[in-house]
Short mmCIF file of C-alpha atoms in Angstrom, two decimals:
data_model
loop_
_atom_site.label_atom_id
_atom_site.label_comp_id
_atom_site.label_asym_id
_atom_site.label_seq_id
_atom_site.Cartn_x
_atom_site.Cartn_y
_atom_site.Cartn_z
CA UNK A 1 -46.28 78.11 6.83
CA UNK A 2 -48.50 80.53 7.79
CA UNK A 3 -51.70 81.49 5.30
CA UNK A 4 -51.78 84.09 3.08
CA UNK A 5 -54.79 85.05 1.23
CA UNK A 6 -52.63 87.11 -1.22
CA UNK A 7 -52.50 85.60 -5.00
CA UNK A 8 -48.82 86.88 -5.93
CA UNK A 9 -48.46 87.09 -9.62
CA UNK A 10 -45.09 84.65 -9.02
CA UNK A 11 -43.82 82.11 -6.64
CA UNK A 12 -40.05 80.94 -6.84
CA UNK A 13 -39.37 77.90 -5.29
CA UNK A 14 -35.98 77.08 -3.77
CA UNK A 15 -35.24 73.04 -3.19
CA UNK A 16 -32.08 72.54 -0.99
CA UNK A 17 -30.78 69.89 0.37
CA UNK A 18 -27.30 70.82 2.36
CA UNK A 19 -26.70 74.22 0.24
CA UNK A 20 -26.15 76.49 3.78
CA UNK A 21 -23.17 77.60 1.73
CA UNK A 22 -25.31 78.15 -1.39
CA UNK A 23 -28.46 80.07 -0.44
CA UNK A 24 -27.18 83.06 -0.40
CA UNK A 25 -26.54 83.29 -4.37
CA UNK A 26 -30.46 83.31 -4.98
CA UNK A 27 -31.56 84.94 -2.00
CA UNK A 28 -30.05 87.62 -2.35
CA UNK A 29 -30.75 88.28 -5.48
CA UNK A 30 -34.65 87.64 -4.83
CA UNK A 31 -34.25 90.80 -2.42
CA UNK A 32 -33.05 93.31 -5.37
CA UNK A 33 -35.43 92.11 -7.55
CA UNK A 34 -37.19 95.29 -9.54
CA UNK A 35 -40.47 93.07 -9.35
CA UNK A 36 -41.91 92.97 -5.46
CA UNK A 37 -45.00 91.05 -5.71
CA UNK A 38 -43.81 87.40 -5.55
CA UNK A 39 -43.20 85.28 -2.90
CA UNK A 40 -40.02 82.40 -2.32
CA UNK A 41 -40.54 79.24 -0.74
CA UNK A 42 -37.46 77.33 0.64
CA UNK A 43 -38.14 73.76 1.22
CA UNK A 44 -35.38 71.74 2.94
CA UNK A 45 -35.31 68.21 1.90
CA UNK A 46 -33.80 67.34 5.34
CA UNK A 47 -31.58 69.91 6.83
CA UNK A 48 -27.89 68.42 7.24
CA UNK A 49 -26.24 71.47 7.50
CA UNK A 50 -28.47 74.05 9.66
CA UNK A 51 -29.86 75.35 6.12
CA UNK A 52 -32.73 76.37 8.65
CA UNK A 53 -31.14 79.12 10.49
CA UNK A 54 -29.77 80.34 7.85
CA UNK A 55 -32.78 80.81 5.51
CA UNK A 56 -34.57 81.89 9.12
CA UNK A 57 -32.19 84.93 9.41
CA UNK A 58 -33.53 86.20 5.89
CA UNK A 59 -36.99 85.85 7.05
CA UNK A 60 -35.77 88.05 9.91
CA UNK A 61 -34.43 90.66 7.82
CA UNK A 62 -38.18 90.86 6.12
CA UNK A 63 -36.86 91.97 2.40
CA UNK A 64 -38.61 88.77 1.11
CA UNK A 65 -42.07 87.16 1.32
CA UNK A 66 -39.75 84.24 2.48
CA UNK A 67 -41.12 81.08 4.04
CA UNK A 68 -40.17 77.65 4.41
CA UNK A 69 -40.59 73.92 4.47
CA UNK A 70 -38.66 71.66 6.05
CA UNK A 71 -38.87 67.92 5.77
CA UNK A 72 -37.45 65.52 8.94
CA UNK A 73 -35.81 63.45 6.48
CA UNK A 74 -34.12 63.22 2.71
CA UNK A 75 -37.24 62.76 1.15
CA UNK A 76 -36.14 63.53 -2.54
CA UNK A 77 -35.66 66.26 -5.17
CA UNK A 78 -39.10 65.65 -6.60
CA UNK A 79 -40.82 65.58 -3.42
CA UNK A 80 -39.14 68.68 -2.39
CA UNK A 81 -40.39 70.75 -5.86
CA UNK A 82 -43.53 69.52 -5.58
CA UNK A 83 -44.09 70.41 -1.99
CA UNK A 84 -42.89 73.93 -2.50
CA UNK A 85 -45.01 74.22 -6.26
CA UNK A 86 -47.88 72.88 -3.98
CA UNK A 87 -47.95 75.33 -1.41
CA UNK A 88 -47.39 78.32 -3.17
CA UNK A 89 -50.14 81.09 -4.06
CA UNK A 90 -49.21 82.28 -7.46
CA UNK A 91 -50.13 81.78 -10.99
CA UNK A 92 -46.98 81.53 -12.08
CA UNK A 93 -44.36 79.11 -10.60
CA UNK A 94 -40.94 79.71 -10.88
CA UNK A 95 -37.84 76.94 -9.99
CA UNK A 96 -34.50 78.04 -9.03
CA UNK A 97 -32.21 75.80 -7.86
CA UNK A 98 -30.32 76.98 -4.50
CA UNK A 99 -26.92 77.36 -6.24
CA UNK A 100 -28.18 79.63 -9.03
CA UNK A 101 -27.83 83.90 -8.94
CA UNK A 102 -30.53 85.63 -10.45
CA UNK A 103 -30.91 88.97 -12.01
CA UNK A 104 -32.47 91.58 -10.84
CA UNK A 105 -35.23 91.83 -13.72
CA UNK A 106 -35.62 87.78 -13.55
CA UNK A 107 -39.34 87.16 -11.67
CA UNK A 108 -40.27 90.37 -13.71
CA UNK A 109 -39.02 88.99 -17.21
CA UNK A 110 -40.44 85.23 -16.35
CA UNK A 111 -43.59 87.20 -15.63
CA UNK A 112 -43.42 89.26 -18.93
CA UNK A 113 -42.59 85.93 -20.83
CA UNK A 114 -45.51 84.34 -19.54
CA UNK A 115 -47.89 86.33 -21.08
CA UNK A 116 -47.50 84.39 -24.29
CA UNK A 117 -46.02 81.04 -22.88
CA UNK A 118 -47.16 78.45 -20.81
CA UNK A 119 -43.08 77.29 -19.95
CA UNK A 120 -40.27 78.92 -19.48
CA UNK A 121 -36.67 78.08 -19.55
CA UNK A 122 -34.14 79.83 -18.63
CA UNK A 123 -30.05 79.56 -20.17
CA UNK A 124 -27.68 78.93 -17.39
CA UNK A 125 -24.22 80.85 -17.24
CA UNK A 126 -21.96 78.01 -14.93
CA UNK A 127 -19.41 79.75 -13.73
CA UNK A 128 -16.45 77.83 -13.58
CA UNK A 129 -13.25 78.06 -11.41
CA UNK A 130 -9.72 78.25 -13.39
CA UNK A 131 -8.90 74.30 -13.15
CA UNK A 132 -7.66 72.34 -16.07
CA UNK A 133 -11.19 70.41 -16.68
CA UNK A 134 -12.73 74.23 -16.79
CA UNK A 135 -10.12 75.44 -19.37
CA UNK A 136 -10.29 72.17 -21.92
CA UNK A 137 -13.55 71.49 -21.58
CA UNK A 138 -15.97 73.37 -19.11
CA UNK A 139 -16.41 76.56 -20.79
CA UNK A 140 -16.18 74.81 -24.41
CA UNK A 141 -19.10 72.46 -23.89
CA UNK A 142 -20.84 74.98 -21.96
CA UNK A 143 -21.10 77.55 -24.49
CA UNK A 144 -21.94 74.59 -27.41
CA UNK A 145 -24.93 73.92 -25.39
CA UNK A 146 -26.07 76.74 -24.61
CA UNK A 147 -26.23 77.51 -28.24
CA UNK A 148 -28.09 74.46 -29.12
CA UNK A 149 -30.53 75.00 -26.53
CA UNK A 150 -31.17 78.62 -27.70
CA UNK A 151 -31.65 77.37 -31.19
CA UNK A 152 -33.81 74.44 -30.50
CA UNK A 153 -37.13 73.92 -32.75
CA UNK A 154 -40.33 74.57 -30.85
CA UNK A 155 -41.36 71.12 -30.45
CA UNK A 156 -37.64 69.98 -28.96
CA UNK A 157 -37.71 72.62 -26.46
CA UNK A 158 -38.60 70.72 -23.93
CA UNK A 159 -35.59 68.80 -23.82
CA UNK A 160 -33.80 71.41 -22.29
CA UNK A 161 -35.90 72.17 -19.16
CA UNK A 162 -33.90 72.59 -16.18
CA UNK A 163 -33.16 74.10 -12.67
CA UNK A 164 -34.01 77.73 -13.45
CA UNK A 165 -37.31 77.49 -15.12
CA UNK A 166 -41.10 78.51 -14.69
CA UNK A 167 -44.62 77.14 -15.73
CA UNK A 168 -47.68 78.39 -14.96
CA UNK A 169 -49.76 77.03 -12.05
CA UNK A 170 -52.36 75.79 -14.43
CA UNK A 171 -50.07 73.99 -16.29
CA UNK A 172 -48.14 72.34 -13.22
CA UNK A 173 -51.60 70.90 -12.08
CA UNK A 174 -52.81 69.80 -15.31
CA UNK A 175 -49.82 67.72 -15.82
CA UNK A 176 -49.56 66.46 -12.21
CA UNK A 177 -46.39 67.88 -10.57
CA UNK A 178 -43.09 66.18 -11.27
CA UNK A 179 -43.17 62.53 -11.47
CA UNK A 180 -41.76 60.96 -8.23
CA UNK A 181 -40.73 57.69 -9.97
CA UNK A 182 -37.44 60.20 -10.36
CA UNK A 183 -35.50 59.63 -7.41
CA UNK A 184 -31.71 59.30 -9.46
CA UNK A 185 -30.01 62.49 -10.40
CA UNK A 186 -31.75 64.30 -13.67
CA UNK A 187 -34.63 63.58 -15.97
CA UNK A 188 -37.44 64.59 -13.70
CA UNK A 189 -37.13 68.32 -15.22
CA UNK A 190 -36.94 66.54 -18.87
CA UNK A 191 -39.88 64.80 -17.84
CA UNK A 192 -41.53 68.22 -16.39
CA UNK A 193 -40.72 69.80 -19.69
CA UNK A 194 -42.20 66.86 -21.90
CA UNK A 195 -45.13 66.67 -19.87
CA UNK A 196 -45.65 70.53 -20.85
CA UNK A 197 -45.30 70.38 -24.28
CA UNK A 198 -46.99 66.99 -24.31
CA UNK A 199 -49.96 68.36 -22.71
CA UNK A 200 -50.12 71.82 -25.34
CA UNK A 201 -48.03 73.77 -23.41
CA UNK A 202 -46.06 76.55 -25.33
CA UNK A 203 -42.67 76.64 -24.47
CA UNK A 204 -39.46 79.11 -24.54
CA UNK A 205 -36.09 78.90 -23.98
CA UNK A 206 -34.72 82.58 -23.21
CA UNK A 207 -31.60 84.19 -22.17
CA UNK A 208 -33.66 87.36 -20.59
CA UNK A 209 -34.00 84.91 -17.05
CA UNK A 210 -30.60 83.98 -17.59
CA UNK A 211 -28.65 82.87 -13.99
CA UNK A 212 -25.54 82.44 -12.98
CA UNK A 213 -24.64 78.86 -11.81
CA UNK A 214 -22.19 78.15 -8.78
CA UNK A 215 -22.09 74.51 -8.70
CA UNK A 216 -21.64 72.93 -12.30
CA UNK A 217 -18.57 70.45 -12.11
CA UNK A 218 -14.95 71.78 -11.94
CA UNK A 219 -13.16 68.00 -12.43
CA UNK A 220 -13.37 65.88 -15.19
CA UNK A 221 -14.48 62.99 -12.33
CA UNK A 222 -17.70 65.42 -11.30
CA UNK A 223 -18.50 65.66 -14.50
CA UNK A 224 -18.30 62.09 -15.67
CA UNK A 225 -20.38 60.87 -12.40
CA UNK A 226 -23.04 63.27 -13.39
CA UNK A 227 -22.78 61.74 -16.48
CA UNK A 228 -23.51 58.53 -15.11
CA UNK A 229 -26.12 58.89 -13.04
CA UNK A 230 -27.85 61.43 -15.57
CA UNK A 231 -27.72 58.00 -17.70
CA UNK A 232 -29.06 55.87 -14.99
CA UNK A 233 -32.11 58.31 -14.74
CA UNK A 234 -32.76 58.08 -18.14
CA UNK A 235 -34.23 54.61 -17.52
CA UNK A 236 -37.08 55.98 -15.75
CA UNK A 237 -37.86 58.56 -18.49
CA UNK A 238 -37.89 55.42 -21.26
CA UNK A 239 -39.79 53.29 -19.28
CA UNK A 240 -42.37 55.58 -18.93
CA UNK A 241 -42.37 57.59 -22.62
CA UNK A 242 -40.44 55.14 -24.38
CA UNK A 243 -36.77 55.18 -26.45
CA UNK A 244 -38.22 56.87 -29.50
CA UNK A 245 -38.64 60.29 -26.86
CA UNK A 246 -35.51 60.84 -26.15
CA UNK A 247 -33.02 58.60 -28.59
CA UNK A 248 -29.72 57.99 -26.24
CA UNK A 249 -26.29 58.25 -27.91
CA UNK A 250 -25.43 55.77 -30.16
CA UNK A 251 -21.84 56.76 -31.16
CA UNK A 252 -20.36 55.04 -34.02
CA UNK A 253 -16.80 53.87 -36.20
CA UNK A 254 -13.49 54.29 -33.91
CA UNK A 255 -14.77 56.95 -31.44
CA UNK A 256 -17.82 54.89 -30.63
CA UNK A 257 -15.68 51.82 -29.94
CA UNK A 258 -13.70 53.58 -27.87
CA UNK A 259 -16.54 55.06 -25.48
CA UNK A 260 -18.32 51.54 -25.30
CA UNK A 261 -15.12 49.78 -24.62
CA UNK A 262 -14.28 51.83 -21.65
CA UNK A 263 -18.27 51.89 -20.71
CA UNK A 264 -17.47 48.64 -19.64
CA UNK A 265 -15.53 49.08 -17.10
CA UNK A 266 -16.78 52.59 -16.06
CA UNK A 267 -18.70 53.18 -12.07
CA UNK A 268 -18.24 55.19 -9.51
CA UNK A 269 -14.85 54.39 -8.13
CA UNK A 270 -13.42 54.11 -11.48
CA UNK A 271 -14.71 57.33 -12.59
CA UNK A 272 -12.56 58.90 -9.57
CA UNK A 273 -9.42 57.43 -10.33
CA UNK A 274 -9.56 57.97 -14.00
CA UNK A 275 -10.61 61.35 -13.79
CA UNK A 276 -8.17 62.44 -11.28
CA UNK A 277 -5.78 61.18 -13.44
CA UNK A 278 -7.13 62.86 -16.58
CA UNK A 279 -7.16 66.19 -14.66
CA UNK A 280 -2.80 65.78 -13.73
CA UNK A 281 -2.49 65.68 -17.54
CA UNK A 282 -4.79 67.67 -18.99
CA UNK A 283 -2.92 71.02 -19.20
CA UNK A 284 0.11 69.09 -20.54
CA UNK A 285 -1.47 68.07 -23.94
CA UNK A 286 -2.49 69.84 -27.14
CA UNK A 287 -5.85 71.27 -26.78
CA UNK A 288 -7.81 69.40 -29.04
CA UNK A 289 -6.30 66.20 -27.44
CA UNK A 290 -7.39 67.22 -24.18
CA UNK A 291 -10.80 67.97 -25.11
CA UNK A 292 -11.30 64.76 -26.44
CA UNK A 293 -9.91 62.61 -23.27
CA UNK A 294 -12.41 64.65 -21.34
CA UNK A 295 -15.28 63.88 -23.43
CA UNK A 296 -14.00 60.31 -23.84
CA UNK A 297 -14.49 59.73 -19.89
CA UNK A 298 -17.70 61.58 -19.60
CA UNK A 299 -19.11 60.05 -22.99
CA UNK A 300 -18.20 56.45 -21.77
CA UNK A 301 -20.13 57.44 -18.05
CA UNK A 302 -23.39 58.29 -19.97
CA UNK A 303 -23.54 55.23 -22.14
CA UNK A 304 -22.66 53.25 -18.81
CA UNK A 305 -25.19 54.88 -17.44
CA UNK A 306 -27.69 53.93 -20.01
CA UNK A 307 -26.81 50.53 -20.39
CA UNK A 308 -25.59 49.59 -16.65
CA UNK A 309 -27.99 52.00 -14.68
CA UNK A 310 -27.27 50.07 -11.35
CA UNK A 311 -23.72 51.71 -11.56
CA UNK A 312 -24.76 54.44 -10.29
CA UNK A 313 -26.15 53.96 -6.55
CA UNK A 314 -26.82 57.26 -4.96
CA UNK A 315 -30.48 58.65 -5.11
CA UNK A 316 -31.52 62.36 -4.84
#
């Protein structure tokens, strides 16, 4: 990178890690953004799929105060935000994950916001193909938690921080950076937002940075290995803040027993063949019945997650 003695009044930081086809979605939004004095870092937690060149021809085209970082090897979500919150010259730092389309009044609102906030998160709007998962499920669960996120107490905001999301640079240093004990899919932006709020940090959740999302799961099986290894992750997040901070689901009477019974025999290759199963069926049933075989597999996935975390084996 090359120095800059400028202080923009925003940075937005971009991790990627094989999203060449992705990229394009937030940068080039960034470029029509009605706010101009921010800068975007890219950083490339190993580039797999010539991400490089292709973030290299925006820097080209010079709409963007566009730079990047570019790690040799997979090196890790967390190392990748940090590197890219670290090397930015802003006061206020803004995440946006590579597969998420901005607005063009988004680094101007999270600026406005920040004016009485010390964290911002922004609601996501996944935009889901037409497949049966999408239809029975997807846009159903999607739109129950986006409402329970938007209603969320002050002190349980936290729990919703995510992928599109901002705190200021003060903030991000008192508490650290993200921890890098998170190296399984989820929880280190739970962890970001807890930190936040645990170290005074005034927090909102607001549909005014709203972004469109490119790359939630379409198939019951996505959805339920998310599921799993969101649950894995959530062993790092007790171990270091305890049960009490973030209860996990206990579900109880027949529905309970169902989702522990087939918890039991839940990982990653049984999560594929069940769910693409599921999916053949799905369209065939009465709605409510097919809502509830979804949730059944994905429900099952988290509380395998939780209590058989080595099911789930890849790291991020």
């Amino acid at each position: 990178m090359t120095e800059n003695t400028h202080r923009y009044k925003a940075a937005v930081i971009i991790p990627s890690r094989g999203g060449a086809d992705l990229l394009h979605y937030p940068l080039d939004a960034l470029a029509a953004q009605t706010e101009k004095d921010f800068q975007v870092i890219v950083v490339l937690d190993g580039d797999i799929d010539n991400s490089e060149a292709l973030v290299n021809r925006y820097i080209q085209e010079g709409k963007l105060n566009l730079s990047t970082i570019v790690f040799p090897e997979n090196r890790g979500r967390v190392a990748a935000l940090n590197a890219g919150h670290r090397a930015a010259n802003a006061d206020i730092l803004i995440r946006c994950d590579d597969d998420l389309q901005p607005a063009e009044d988004y680094v101007a609102n999270h600026i406005r916001l920040h004016r009485i906030y010390d964290g911002v998160i922004g609601t996501l709007n996944n935009i889901f193909p037409d497949t049966p998962y999408s239809r029975v499920y997807g846009n159903y669960r999607d739109a129950r938690f986006k409402e329970g996120a938007t209603s969320a107490k002050p002190e349980d905001r936290w729990v919703y921080w995510n992928g599109n999301s901002s705190v200021s640079a003060r903030f991000f240093e008192k508490v650290g950076g993200f921890d890098t004990a998170y190296r399984r899919y989820g929880w280190e932006d739970v962890d970001m937002g807890k930190m936040i709020a645990d170290a005074g940090g005034k927090i909102t959740i607001s549909d005014e940075v709203e972004v469109k999302h490119y790359a939630e799961a379409t198939t019951t099986a996505v959805r339920a290995l998310r599921a799993l290894h969101s649950g894995s992750a959530r062993s790092i997040f007790v171990a270091k803040n305890g049960d009490e901070a973030h209860p996990a689901p206990n579900p109880q009477g027949a529905w309970g027993l169902a989702v522990k019974t087939l918890a039991r025999f839940t990982n990653e290759k049984t999560i594929k063949r069940l769910g693409d199963s599921v999916d053949k069926v799905l369209l065939k049933l009465p709605e409510q019945v097919a809502e509830k075989l979804v949730a059944l597999q994905v429900e099952a996935a988290a509380y395998a997650g939780v209590h058989y975390p080595e099911r789930a084996q890849k790291i991020f």
